[in-house]
Amino acid sequence: MKKFNIRKVLDGLKEQASSSASSCQSGAPENNLMQETLQSENFQLCKTVRHGFPYQPSAMAHDPVQKILAIGTQSGALRLFGRPGVECYCQHESGAAVISLQFLINEGALVSALADDSVHLWNLRQKRPAILHSLKFNRERITFVHLPFQSKWLYIGTEKGNIHIVNVESFTLSGYVIMWNKAIELSSKAHPGPVVHISDNPMDEGKLIIGYESGIVVLWDLKSKKADSRYTYDEAIHSVAWHHEGKQFICSHSDGTLTIWNIKGQGKPFQTITPHGKQPKDGKKPEPCKPILKVEYKTTRLGDPFMILSGGLSYDTVGRRPCLTVMHGKSTAVLEMDYPIVDFLTLCETPYPNDFQEPYAVVVLLEKDLVVIDLAQNGYPIFENPYPLTIHESPVTCCEYFADCPVDLIPALYSVGSRQKRQGYSKREWPISGGNWGLGTQSYPEIITTGHADGTVKFWDASAIMLQVLYKLKTAKVFEKSRNNKEDKQNTEIVDEDPFAIQIMAWCPESRMLCVAGVSANVIIYRFSKQEITTEVVQLLEVRLQYEVNDMESPPDGGGGGDRDLPTPGAASPSPHTAGPPTHPSISSNSSDGVRDNVPCLKVRSTPLKQSPGYQVELVVQLVWVSGEPPQQITSLALNSSYGLIVFGNSNGLAVVDYLQKTVLLNLGTLELYGSNDPYQRQPRSPRKTRQPSGGLCDINEGSASEDRCKSPTSDHRDNSFSRSRSSSVTSIDKEVREAITSFHFCESFARKGDSAIAPCLFVGTSLGTVLAVALNLPPAGEQRLMQPVIVMPSGTVACLKGSILRMAFLDNTGTFLPPAFESWYEPNATGVDGEERDKARKRRPVSVSPSTSQELQESQYAVVVSEKQAKVIALPSQNCIFKHSITENSFVLRADVVQMNLGNCVACFCANGHIMILSLPGLRPLLDVNYLPLTDMRIARTFCFTNLGQAMYLTSPTEIQRITYSQETCENLQEMLGELFTPVETPEAPNRGFFKGLFGGGATSLDREELFGETQAGKASRGLAQHIPGPQGLEGMKGAASGVVADLARARIALDERGQKLGELDERTAAMLASADSFGKHAHDMMLKCKDKKWYQF
């Protein structure tokens, strides 16, 4: 027996440590060979654009002249929408909910009122809107806000029932106040409640209608400062709307009724309607219904008026979805919505309230959707929504971002996705069409992929800071629909809900191969085809990949020796020469003692599958239950189209699958990847062969020839400090923790230390910070690739870092990024001449970039490895560490990517403490470190991703994607790329009063609000009532905040228009004065001639 020498082991460890330290410090000469081109001035962090549906919306407004829409949310966010592709996001600093929005129509400004009783004026005449003024109320709570068209005086109703008036130009309070007790006088002994509505009479600006919650409506005369009329109803009021002639108004009430009042009629309403109430035959009052939350009354020149309302359904309609009711003449249409209605607005042809409204559409803001209904077509169809508001259709579970994709990819995805569109939309154009697109300088294609809880994968065109859905793939179609049998669910499924949810996606844009891993421990491989096919049998592989606890070879003190040995059905015998696949029980049966074994979590469908053009299933791989233990969820996934391989791993080990031959090439526990070079000195009980027998191709109607799993003793414990014990004894293992597979990277490199030539490899990263190499021996391309086996050989440890391995990448000896080899896309279902072209393409093995053979003696490649704690650059094939950088001590990296910029490559990291960091390559110098976003929830951690050319994204809410850039060049060009919300548009002409109305009165009467509400007549407001807060830019913001040529031209044009308008008005006034003077002179001359010869007593 060979004598064990502890001194030699210790000397070896010292030598290894010293060589490692010296190699990490000898980076200077290496760096001189590779000049780093990226500097810190090339990087700057800023938000670019936010996409998706505004999360938790609370208010909405529309500018009928500019044709833009504003939506406010419960978190104080403001989203503005113009034509498709023109969007804007702003945020109130306080984060209080937006309760009301009012456009200064065609003025390029917006007023927002918040739940913290503040009012803000936004300037929209710049690409990034900013607050010009704010007013914070101290004593009263804001409940309603109204700004009349072409007025600068804003009415603010409060919870106390008072109305205050604000000048929107200076954002100062007027001394004119309408007190609740003066408004109601003796009509009610009790307080009327908060103000729920304010609006002026369309035909008389001097008359204001005030609705109080308790059911009292007051018609207030602004000039005489008293109430003209009061209208009382015994049900609470939710909203009020005028008829355009100003002689009638309509109220909606809490009992589901609508009351129509004549302004001159006292006491009782002119008409009472219960739209959804059952009318009793005996003439009694109809049964009460749910409250009508809002009503709008819109007139048409040629037909009946429209009454549009939300709510009001009868109480016996339990479970019925929220509805919008459109009453037009004798017809009543009830339009069901998918989500509760937050607000709705009727879009009309005219902005003037005193003209026939001519409504043409209704914008309905729902809790999770935005719907626009076409009133001009029969059946009221909805418009097809062009905004990317369906990100949250099913909750997003993962996403990836790809910049600089192949140019033919977006058209290909669009062509197959356009066939998936629903029919029955309105044929008219989308009515919210304001604003102008930016002058985008980014010309490269960008794609975002999102995986969802219902198993769908969506592909989005994200080019030029826009977002448009291209194609939707439903992966759940591959599986049988789960029955409602609870016992069945307990038998197989490992998740309670969303069993088809996507966990990880691996996509090769060049070959268009897609691989997705689901939460039910399944992997599906898809090919892209432009032709429809029917798959008779979905091809399936089942894999036994199960972690087992075994007795360890431990010292006599029993360290780690208390582990239980679990039996393995079909486990290989201790003999190293065991051949042939092990046999397993049928997948449909459990073992005799009721323990679930060889059962997949989901059942693949057994009927033929019709596959539309787009992504079509190539192969399904499922992990199965083993001896009553459920399969562990997949933690990492990679795909290489050139090699025809996929690899996936979890906390048990990894499996390599050849999707061309439909076989399992390797099925190993994590420990067995180390072989005899395990740094933790752990050993499996039974030796295994390097290459596992092929699992074969399983027909889903037959028993499975699944792969045997490997026994993997527990790995060592990783404590909170991520420290490693490299002791030669197992006694250092304090606690048993599984070593999970966390990342993969396919490349052509050096699998072993000292290799002289590159070859296909797979590099594996683990949760204990180890990087291992696996050599791949591939047959020649063409028919031999489909017939001969692929040899897979684990080749030992390459590097060790602190923390889980997150990302690996490779550079050549000049520092150039080495992309993995790929196969170009071909039509898989081609026949005839196309089929021959396909075969030729498949025979050509794609050539990856190889280092120069003249430098065999020097280092030929550099591996970049990033973990949760540090980054290393390792020279290959010597495996010396030449650069090392500790990224974070007190936190950990959530996402790391090696990205390509215009001037070079770098490492981008996002840490749990919110820092975004950029490191140079290969020197790992810090180039950027910004405390950007503290991790508030796991959604951000799960969805944050970087991509090439300085782009990144994450899900900022369950419904919204936030895109950011860390490129200085993009930040500088962003102003030009953003769209413009405000465009110079002429305000439509006011309605013609007509000859008789002008002669006898009856037309609209104007009010000099300046005189009435100004300080001269109204006096000063109470000093402590509200506090004025100037915006960050003040009035200068309105004048000069917008930048860029387009904005400057627009401002110049507006100024000229305004100046021209004023000059025109002055010209008209001068002409009128001249005419008046001429007339007066003529009359005076006539009078003089007439009285010339008269004596004084004759007058």
Short mmCIF file of C-alpha atoms in Angstrom, two decimals, residues 377-771:
data_model
loop_
_atom_site.label_atom_id
_atom_site.label_comp_id
_atom_site.label_asym_id
_atom_site.label_seq_id
_atom_site.Cartn_x
_atom_site.Cartn_y
_atom_site.Cartn_z
CA GLN A 377 -69.54 51.88 -36.65
CA ASN A 378 -72.42 49.53 -35.99
CA GLY A 379 -71.87 47.18 -33.10
CA TYR A 380 -69.31 49.53 -31.54
CA PRO A 381 -66.14 47.55 -32.43
CA ILE A 382 -62.92 48.35 -30.60
CA PHE A 383 -59.84 49.83 -32.24
CA GLU A 384 -56.76 47.62 -32.48
CA ASN A 385 -54.44 49.02 -29.82
CA PRO A 386 -51.04 49.87 -31.35
CA TYR A 387 -49.32 50.52 -27.99
CA PRO A 388 -47.32 47.72 -26.31
CA LEU A 389 -49.77 47.40 -23.41
CA THR A 390 -50.02 43.58 -23.29
CA ILE A 391 -46.70 42.82 -21.61
CA HIS A 392 -48.62 41.69 -18.50
CA GLU A 393 -51.28 39.65 -20.36
CA SER A 394 -49.80 36.83 -18.32
CA PRO A 395 -47.26 37.73 -15.58
CA VAL A 396 -43.69 38.02 -16.89
CA THR A 397 -41.41 35.39 -15.35
CA CYS A 398 -38.18 36.03 -17.29
CA CYS A 399 -36.87 38.15 -20.15
CA GLU A 400 -33.84 38.60 -22.39
CA TYR A 401 -32.60 41.52 -24.49
CA PHE A 402 -30.76 41.19 -27.82
CA ALA A 403 -29.20 44.21 -29.56
CA ASP A 404 -27.68 44.16 -33.05
CA CYS A 405 -29.63 41.09 -34.23
CA PRO A 406 -29.51 39.71 -37.81
CA VAL A 407 -31.35 42.14 -40.07
CA ASP A 408 -33.71 39.52 -41.51
CA LEU A 409 -34.93 38.34 -38.08
CA ILE A 410 -37.53 41.03 -37.28
CA PRO A 411 -39.24 40.76 -40.72
CA ALA A 412 -39.33 36.95 -40.36
CA LEU A 413 -40.92 37.11 -36.89
CA TYR A 414 -43.35 39.82 -38.02
CA SER A 415 -44.49 37.79 -41.04
CA VAL A 416 -45.43 34.77 -38.90
CA GLY A 417 -46.80 36.94 -36.08
CA SER A 418 -49.10 38.95 -38.34
CA ARG A 419 -51.14 35.77 -38.94
CA GLN A 420 -51.90 35.53 -35.22
CA LYS A 421 -53.81 38.83 -35.07
CA ARG A 422 -57.45 38.87 -34.05
CA GLN A 423 -60.15 39.92 -36.47
CA GLY A 424 -63.16 42.20 -35.97
CA TYR A 425 -61.38 45.44 -35.09
CA SER A 426 -62.60 48.83 -36.24
CA LYS A 427 -61.47 49.69 -39.76
CA ARG A 428 -60.77 53.31 -38.84
CA GLU A 429 -57.39 54.67 -37.82
CA TRP A 430 -56.31 54.85 -34.17
CA PRO A 431 -57.74 58.17 -32.91
CA ILE A 432 -54.91 59.16 -30.54
CA SER A 433 -52.56 60.41 -33.22
CA GLY A 434 -50.73 63.45 -31.82
CA GLY A 435 -47.04 64.16 -31.54
CA ASN A 436 -44.12 63.44 -33.84
CA TRP A 437 -41.55 60.66 -33.91
CA GLY A 438 -38.00 61.41 -32.92
CA LEU A 439 -35.11 61.50 -35.36
CA GLY A 440 -33.69 58.11 -34.36
CA THR A 441 -29.98 57.56 -34.95
CA GLN A 442 -29.94 53.95 -33.71
CA SER A 443 -30.32 51.81 -36.80
CA TYR A 444 -29.49 48.36 -35.41
CA PRO A 445 -32.29 45.82 -34.78
CA GLU A 446 -33.16 45.06 -31.15
CA ILE A 447 -35.39 42.28 -29.85
CA ILE A 448 -36.76 41.65 -26.36
CA THR A 449 -38.11 38.21 -25.46
CA THR A 450 -40.43 37.73 -22.48
CA GLY A 451 -41.41 34.44 -20.86
CA HIS A 452 -44.75 34.30 -19.06
CA ALA A 453 -46.54 32.36 -16.32
CA ASP A 454 -48.99 30.73 -18.74
CA GLY A 455 -46.15 29.28 -20.83
CA THR A 456 -46.16 31.88 -23.60
CA VAL A 457 -43.03 33.45 -25.04
CA LYS A 458 -43.38 36.85 -26.72
CA PHE A 459 -40.94 38.41 -29.16
CA TRP A 460 -40.88 42.23 -29.27
CA ASP A 461 -39.29 44.59 -31.78
CA ALA A 462 -37.43 47.04 -29.52
CA SER A 463 -35.55 48.98 -32.23
CA ALA A 464 -35.20 52.77 -32.01
CA ILE A 465 -36.59 53.00 -28.43
CA MET A 466 -40.00 51.74 -29.55
CA LEU A 467 -41.69 48.46 -28.68
CA GLN A 468 -44.02 46.36 -30.83
CA VAL A 469 -45.06 42.75 -30.40
CA LEU A 470 -43.82 40.56 -33.25
CA TYR A 471 -44.80 37.01 -32.44
CA LYS A 472 -46.32 34.96 -29.61
CA LEU A 473 -45.46 31.31 -28.93
CA LYS A 474 -47.67 29.14 -26.69
CA THR A 475 -45.49 26.40 -25.22
CA ALA A 476 -48.38 24.89 -23.21
CA LYS A 477 -49.80 23.42 -26.45
CA VAL A 478 -47.19 20.68 -26.21
CA PHE A 479 -48.76 19.30 -23.01
CA GLU A 480 -52.09 17.78 -22.11
CA LYS A 481 -54.43 20.15 -20.33
CA SER A 482 -54.30 19.40 -16.61
CA ARG A 483 -57.45 17.92 -15.18
CA ASN A 484 -59.11 19.26 -12.09
CA ASN A 485 -58.41 16.00 -10.29
CA LYS A 486 -56.49 17.02 -7.18
CA GLU A 487 -55.08 13.53 -6.65
CA ASP A 488 -53.50 13.54 -10.09
CA LYS A 489 -51.93 16.92 -9.41
CA GLN A 490 -50.46 15.68 -6.16
CA ASN A 491 -49.04 12.70 -7.98
CA THR A 492 -46.98 14.52 -10.55
CA GLU A 493 -46.94 18.32 -10.52
CA ILE A 494 -44.32 20.08 -8.42
CA VAL A 495 -45.92 23.55 -8.51
CA ASP A 496 -49.39 24.45 -7.28
CA GLU A 497 -50.18 26.97 -10.01
CA ASP A 498 -48.84 27.99 -13.41
CA PRO A 499 -47.25 24.58 -14.19
CA PHE A 500 -46.30 25.80 -17.70
CA ALA A 501 -44.48 28.98 -16.53
CA ILE A 502 -41.27 29.78 -18.39
CA GLN A 503 -38.20 29.86 -16.15
CA ILE A 504 -35.23 30.27 -18.52
CA MET A 505 -34.91 30.99 -22.25
CA ALA A 506 -31.92 30.26 -24.49
CA TRP A 507 -32.16 31.70 -27.99
CA CYS A 508 -29.74 31.74 -30.91
CA PRO A 509 -30.83 34.67 -33.14
CA GLU A 510 -28.60 33.56 -36.04
CA SER A 511 -29.99 30.02 -36.32
CA ARG A 512 -33.37 31.01 -34.81
CA MET A 513 -33.21 27.94 -32.54
CA LEU A 514 -35.09 28.45 -29.28
CA CYS A 515 -34.93 26.47 -26.07
CA VAL A 516 -37.13 27.13 -23.02
CA ALA A 517 -37.05 25.60 -19.55
CA GLY A 518 -40.28 25.48 -17.56
CA VAL A 519 -40.95 25.36 -13.82
CA SER A 520 -42.12 21.75 -14.12
CA ALA A 521 -38.55 20.60 -14.87
CA ASN A 522 -39.09 20.43 -18.61
CA VAL A 523 -37.08 21.71 -21.59
CA ILE A 524 -38.61 22.30 -25.03
CA ILE A 525 -36.51 22.83 -28.18
CA TYR A 526 -38.05 24.75 -31.10
CA ARG A 527 -37.06 25.32 -34.71
CA PHE A 528 -38.29 28.26 -36.77
CA SER A 529 -40.19 27.44 -39.97
CA LYS A 530 -42.25 29.50 -42.39
CA GLN A 531 -44.36 26.47 -43.31
CA GLU A 532 -47.23 24.86 -41.44
CA ILE A 533 -46.76 21.23 -40.40
CA THR A 534 -48.65 18.62 -38.40
CA THR A 535 -46.54 16.64 -35.93
CA GLU A 536 -48.05 13.18 -35.44
CA VAL A 537 -46.00 12.37 -32.33
CA VAL A 538 -44.18 14.94 -30.20
CA GLN A 539 -40.68 13.55 -29.65
CA LEU A 540 -39.82 13.13 -26.00
CA LEU A 541 -36.79 12.32 -23.87
CA GLU A 542 -37.07 11.58 -20.16
CA VAL A 543 -34.05 12.08 -17.89
CA ARG A 544 -33.40 10.80 -14.37
CA LEU A 545 -31.31 13.54 -12.79
CA GLN A 546 -31.56 13.08 -9.05
CA TYR A 547 -29.28 14.05 -6.20
CA GLU A 548 -28.55 11.31 -3.67
CA VAL A 549 -26.95 11.48 -0.26
CA ASN A 550 -24.29 8.77 0.18
CA ASP A 551 -21.83 7.78 2.84
CA MET A 552 -18.63 9.71 2.37
CA GLU A 553 -15.15 8.35 2.80
CA SER A 554 -14.46 10.22 5.96
CA PRO A 555 -11.87 10.14 8.77
CA PRO A 556 -12.47 7.93 11.79
CA ASP A 557 -13.99 10.84 13.74
CA GLY A 558 -17.08 10.40 11.59
CA GLY A 559 -17.07 13.77 9.85
CA GLY A 560 -19.87 13.71 7.31
CA GLY A 561 -20.47 10.03 7.95
CA GLY A 562 -24.06 10.23 9.11
CA ASP A 563 -25.55 10.44 5.66
CA ARG A 564 -28.29 8.05 4.59
CA ASP A 565 -27.88 5.86 1.54
CA LEU A 566 -30.89 5.92 -0.74
CA PRO A 567 -31.54 3.01 -3.07
CA THR A 568 -31.43 3.77 -6.78
CA PRO A 569 -33.58 1.75 -9.16
CA GLY A 570 -31.41 0.61 -12.00
CA ALA A 571 -28.21 2.02 -10.59
CA ALA A 572 -25.04 0.85 -12.21
CA SER A 573 -23.06 -1.81 -10.42
CA PRO A 574 -19.68 -1.01 -8.88
CA SER A 575 -17.97 -2.57 -11.87
CA PRO A 576 -16.41 0.15 -14.08
CA HIS A 577 -17.24 -1.85 -17.24
CA THR A 578 -21.03 -1.89 -16.94
CA ALA A 579 -22.56 -1.47 -20.38
CA GLY A 580 -26.02 -0.89 -21.79
CA PRO A 581 -28.82 1.34 -20.58
CA PRO A 582 -30.39 0.48 -17.23
CA THR A 583 -33.99 -0.62 -17.25
CA HIS A 584 -36.73 1.24 -15.44
CA PRO A 585 -40.37 0.66 -14.65
CA SER A 586 -42.96 2.04 -17.07
CA ILE A 587 -43.60 5.76 -16.71
CA SER A 588 -47.30 5.19 -16.20
CA SER A 589 -46.92 3.18 -13.02
CA ASN A 590 -45.59 3.86 -9.58
CA SER A 591 -43.53 1.34 -7.64
CA SER A 592 -45.31 -1.26 -5.57
CA ASP A 593 -45.01 0.66 -2.31
CA GLY A 594 -46.70 3.71 -3.82
CA VAL A 595 -43.49 5.73 -4.24
CA ARG A 596 -43.63 7.85 -7.40
CA ASP A 597 -40.86 6.88 -9.79
CA ASN A 598 -40.10 7.64 -13.45
CA VAL A 599 -43.11 9.96 -13.62
CA PRO A 600 -42.74 13.32 -15.43
CA CYS A 601 -44.41 16.40 -13.94
CA LEU A 602 -46.46 17.13 -17.07
CA LYS A 603 -47.96 14.80 -19.65
CA VAL A 604 -46.98 15.48 -23.26
CA ARG A 605 -49.96 15.41 -25.61
CA SER A 606 -50.57 12.16 -27.45
CA THR A 607 -52.74 13.55 -30.28
CA PRO A 608 -51.30 15.07 -33.49
CA LEU A 609 -50.14 18.66 -33.03
CA LYS A 610 -50.86 21.20 -35.77
CA GLN A 611 -47.97 23.66 -35.82
CA SER A 612 -48.47 27.05 -37.51
CA PRO A 613 -45.63 28.91 -39.24
CA GLY A 614 -43.22 30.19 -36.61
CA TYR A 615 -41.66 28.20 -33.81
CA GLN A 616 -42.35 24.45 -34.02
CA VAL A 617 -41.53 21.79 -31.43
CA GLU A 618 -38.42 19.75 -32.21
CA LEU A 619 -37.99 17.87 -28.94
CA VAL A 620 -39.30 17.81 -25.36
CA VAL A 621 -36.98 16.79 -22.52
CA GLN A 622 -38.50 16.07 -19.11
CA LEU A 623 -36.92 15.32 -15.77
CA VAL A 624 -38.79 12.58 -13.91
CA TRP A 625 -39.51 11.69 -10.30
CA VAL A 626 -36.97 9.30 -8.79
CA SER A 627 -37.84 7.08 -5.84
CA GLY A 628 -40.52 9.45 -4.59
CA GLU A 629 -38.30 12.51 -4.95
CA PRO A 630 -39.57 15.24 -7.34
CA PRO A 631 -37.18 16.59 -9.97
CA GLN A 632 -35.44 19.82 -9.07
CA GLN A 633 -36.23 22.93 -11.10
CA ILE A 634 -33.78 23.80 -13.85
CA THR A 635 -31.33 26.55 -12.86
CA SER A 636 -29.29 26.96 -16.05
CA LEU A 637 -29.71 26.34 -19.76
CA ALA A 638 -27.63 26.78 -22.92
CA LEU A 639 -27.97 25.98 -26.60
CA ASN A 640 -25.49 25.74 -29.47
CA SER A 641 -26.87 25.44 -32.99
CA SER A 642 -23.48 24.65 -34.54
CA TYR A 643 -22.95 21.61 -32.31
CA GLY A 644 -26.64 20.61 -32.24
CA LEU A 645 -26.53 20.39 -28.44
CA ILE A 646 -28.42 21.75 -25.47
CA VAL A 647 -27.32 21.49 -21.86
CA PHE A 648 -29.30 22.12 -18.71
CA GLY A 649 -28.51 21.84 -15.03
CA ASN A 650 -30.07 22.06 -11.60
CA SER A 651 -29.05 21.46 -8.00
CA ASN A 652 -28.45 17.77 -8.77
CA GLY A 653 -26.22 17.92 -11.83
CA LEU A 654 -26.39 18.43 -15.56
CA ALA A 655 -27.55 16.72 -18.72
CA VAL A 656 -26.23 17.26 -22.26
CA VAL A 657 -28.74 16.44 -25.02
CA ASP A 658 -28.05 15.99 -28.73
CA TYR A 659 -31.24 17.38 -30.29
CA LEU A 660 -30.24 16.21 -33.78
CA GLN A 661 -29.98 12.55 -32.77
CA LYS A 662 -32.55 12.97 -29.95
CA THR A 663 -30.29 11.36 -27.33
CA VAL A 664 -28.93 12.14 -23.87
CA LEU A 665 -25.14 12.32 -24.14
CA LEU A 666 -24.24 13.05 -20.54
CA ASN A 667 -26.17 12.79 -17.29
CA LEU A 668 -23.90 13.53 -14.36
CA GLY A 669 -24.16 14.63 -10.76
CA THR A 670 -22.21 17.82 -10.07
CA LEU A 671 -19.60 15.96 -8.03
CA GLU A 672 -18.80 13.56 -10.87
CA LEU A 673 -17.75 16.46 -13.09
CA TYR A 674 -14.73 16.91 -10.82
CA GLY A 675 -13.56 13.30 -11.15
CA SER A 676 -10.47 12.65 -9.02
CA ASN A 677 -9.59 16.37 -8.94
CA ASP A 678 -12.37 17.38 -6.55
CA PRO A 679 -10.98 20.26 -4.42
CA TYR A 680 -13.28 19.15 -1.61
CA GLN A 681 -12.02 15.52 -1.68
CA ARG A 682 -15.55 14.14 -2.00
CA GLN A 683 -15.99 10.76 -3.64
CA PRO A 684 -19.03 8.96 -4.97
CA ARG A 685 -19.58 5.46 -3.67
CA SER A 686 -19.61 3.79 -7.05
CA PRO A 687 -17.38 4.66 -10.00
CA ARG A 688 -19.19 5.78 -13.17
CA LYS A 689 -18.39 5.89 -16.81
CA THR A 690 -17.66 9.29 -18.30
CA ARG A 691 -20.19 8.97 -21.10
CA GLN A 692 -23.63 7.83 -20.13
CA PRO A 693 -25.50 5.41 -22.38
CA SER A 694 -27.87 7.15 -24.73
CA GLY A 695 -31.38 7.63 -23.49
CA GLY A 696 -32.74 6.95 -26.94
CA LEU A 697 -35.83 8.46 -28.47
CA CYS A 698 -39.00 7.94 -26.48
CA ASP A 699 -42.37 7.64 -28.07
CA ILE A 700 -44.87 9.05 -25.64
CA ASN A 701 -47.08 5.99 -26.03
CA GLU A 702 -44.30 3.62 -24.97
CA GLY A 703 -42.23 3.12 -21.86
CA SER A 704 -39.24 5.42 -21.44
CA ALA A 705 -35.67 4.41 -21.98
CA SER A 706 -34.65 7.19 -19.63
CA GLU A 707 -31.14 7.93 -18.55
CA ASP A 708 -29.84 6.62 -15.30
CA ARG A 709 -28.89 9.23 -12.82
CA CYS A 710 -25.59 9.45 -11.00
CA LYS A 711 -24.97 9.35 -7.30
CA SER A 712 -23.69 12.68 -6.01
CA PRO A 713 -22.66 13.10 -2.38
CA THR A 714 -23.33 16.47 -0.87
CA SER A 715 -21.02 19.30 -1.72
CA ASP A 716 -19.45 21.48 0.89
CA HIS A 717 -21.17 24.34 2.66
CA ARG A 718 -21.09 27.88 1.32
CA ASP A 719 -21.50 30.27 4.20
CA ASN A 720 -22.64 33.89 4.13
CA SER A 721 -19.14 35.24 3.58
CA PHE A 722 -18.76 33.02 0.49
CA SER A 723 -15.49 31.70 1.95
CA ARG A 724 -14.13 28.44 0.63
CA SER A 725 -12.42 25.70 2.54
CA ARG A 726 -9.83 23.99 0.43
CA SER A 727 -8.93 21.52 3.16
CA SER A 728 -7.89 18.02 2.14
CA SER A 729 -10.23 16.60 4.73
CA VAL A 730 -13.98 16.29 4.65
CA THR A 731 -14.13 17.44 8.28
CA SER A 732 -14.18 21.06 7.04
CA ILE A 733 -17.68 20.52 5.65
CA ASP A 734 -19.88 22.04 8.33
CA LYS A 735 -23.19 21.73 6.59
CA GLU A 736 -24.33 19.92 3.50
CA VAL A 737 -25.46 22.12 0.65
CA ARG A 738 -26.03 20.98 -2.91
CA GLU A 739 -23.68 22.40 -5.51
CA ALA A 740 -26.02 23.63 -8.24
CA ILE A 741 -25.13 24.28 -11.85
CA THR A 742 -25.57 28.04 -12.40
CA SER A 743 -24.17 28.80 -15.87
CA PHE A 744 -22.92 27.31 -19.14
CA HIS A 745 -20.89 28.51 -22.10
CA PHE A 746 -20.27 26.70 -25.39
CA CYS A 747 -17.12 27.72 -27.26
CA GLU A 748 -14.12 26.49 -29.21
CA SER A 749 -11.32 26.58 -26.68
CA PHE A 750 -8.82 24.58 -24.63
CA ALA A 751 -10.53 22.09 -22.35
CA ARG A 752 -7.36 21.00 -20.56
CA LYS A 753 -4.30 22.73 -19.24
CA GLY A 754 -1.56 22.66 -21.83
CA ASP A 755 -3.76 21.72 -24.82
CA SER A 756 -2.12 22.74 -28.10
CA ALA A 757 -5.22 23.19 -30.25
CA ILE A 758 -8.73 24.50 -29.75
CA ALA A 759 -11.74 22.20 -29.96
CA PRO A 760 -15.46 22.42 -29.16
CA CYS A 761 -15.94 22.75 -25.40
CA LEU A 762 -18.59 23.33 -22.79
CA PHE A 763 -17.65 25.35 -19.72
CA VAL A 764 -19.76 24.80 -16.60
CA GLY A 765 -20.11 27.20 -13.65
CA THR A 766 -21.41 26.10 -10.24
CA SER A 767 -22.94 27.73 -7.18
CA LEU A 768 -19.70 27.12 -5.27
CA GLY A 769 -17.74 29.27 -7.71
CA THR A 770 -16.05 26.48 -9.66
CA VAL A 771 -15.58 26.57 -13.44
#
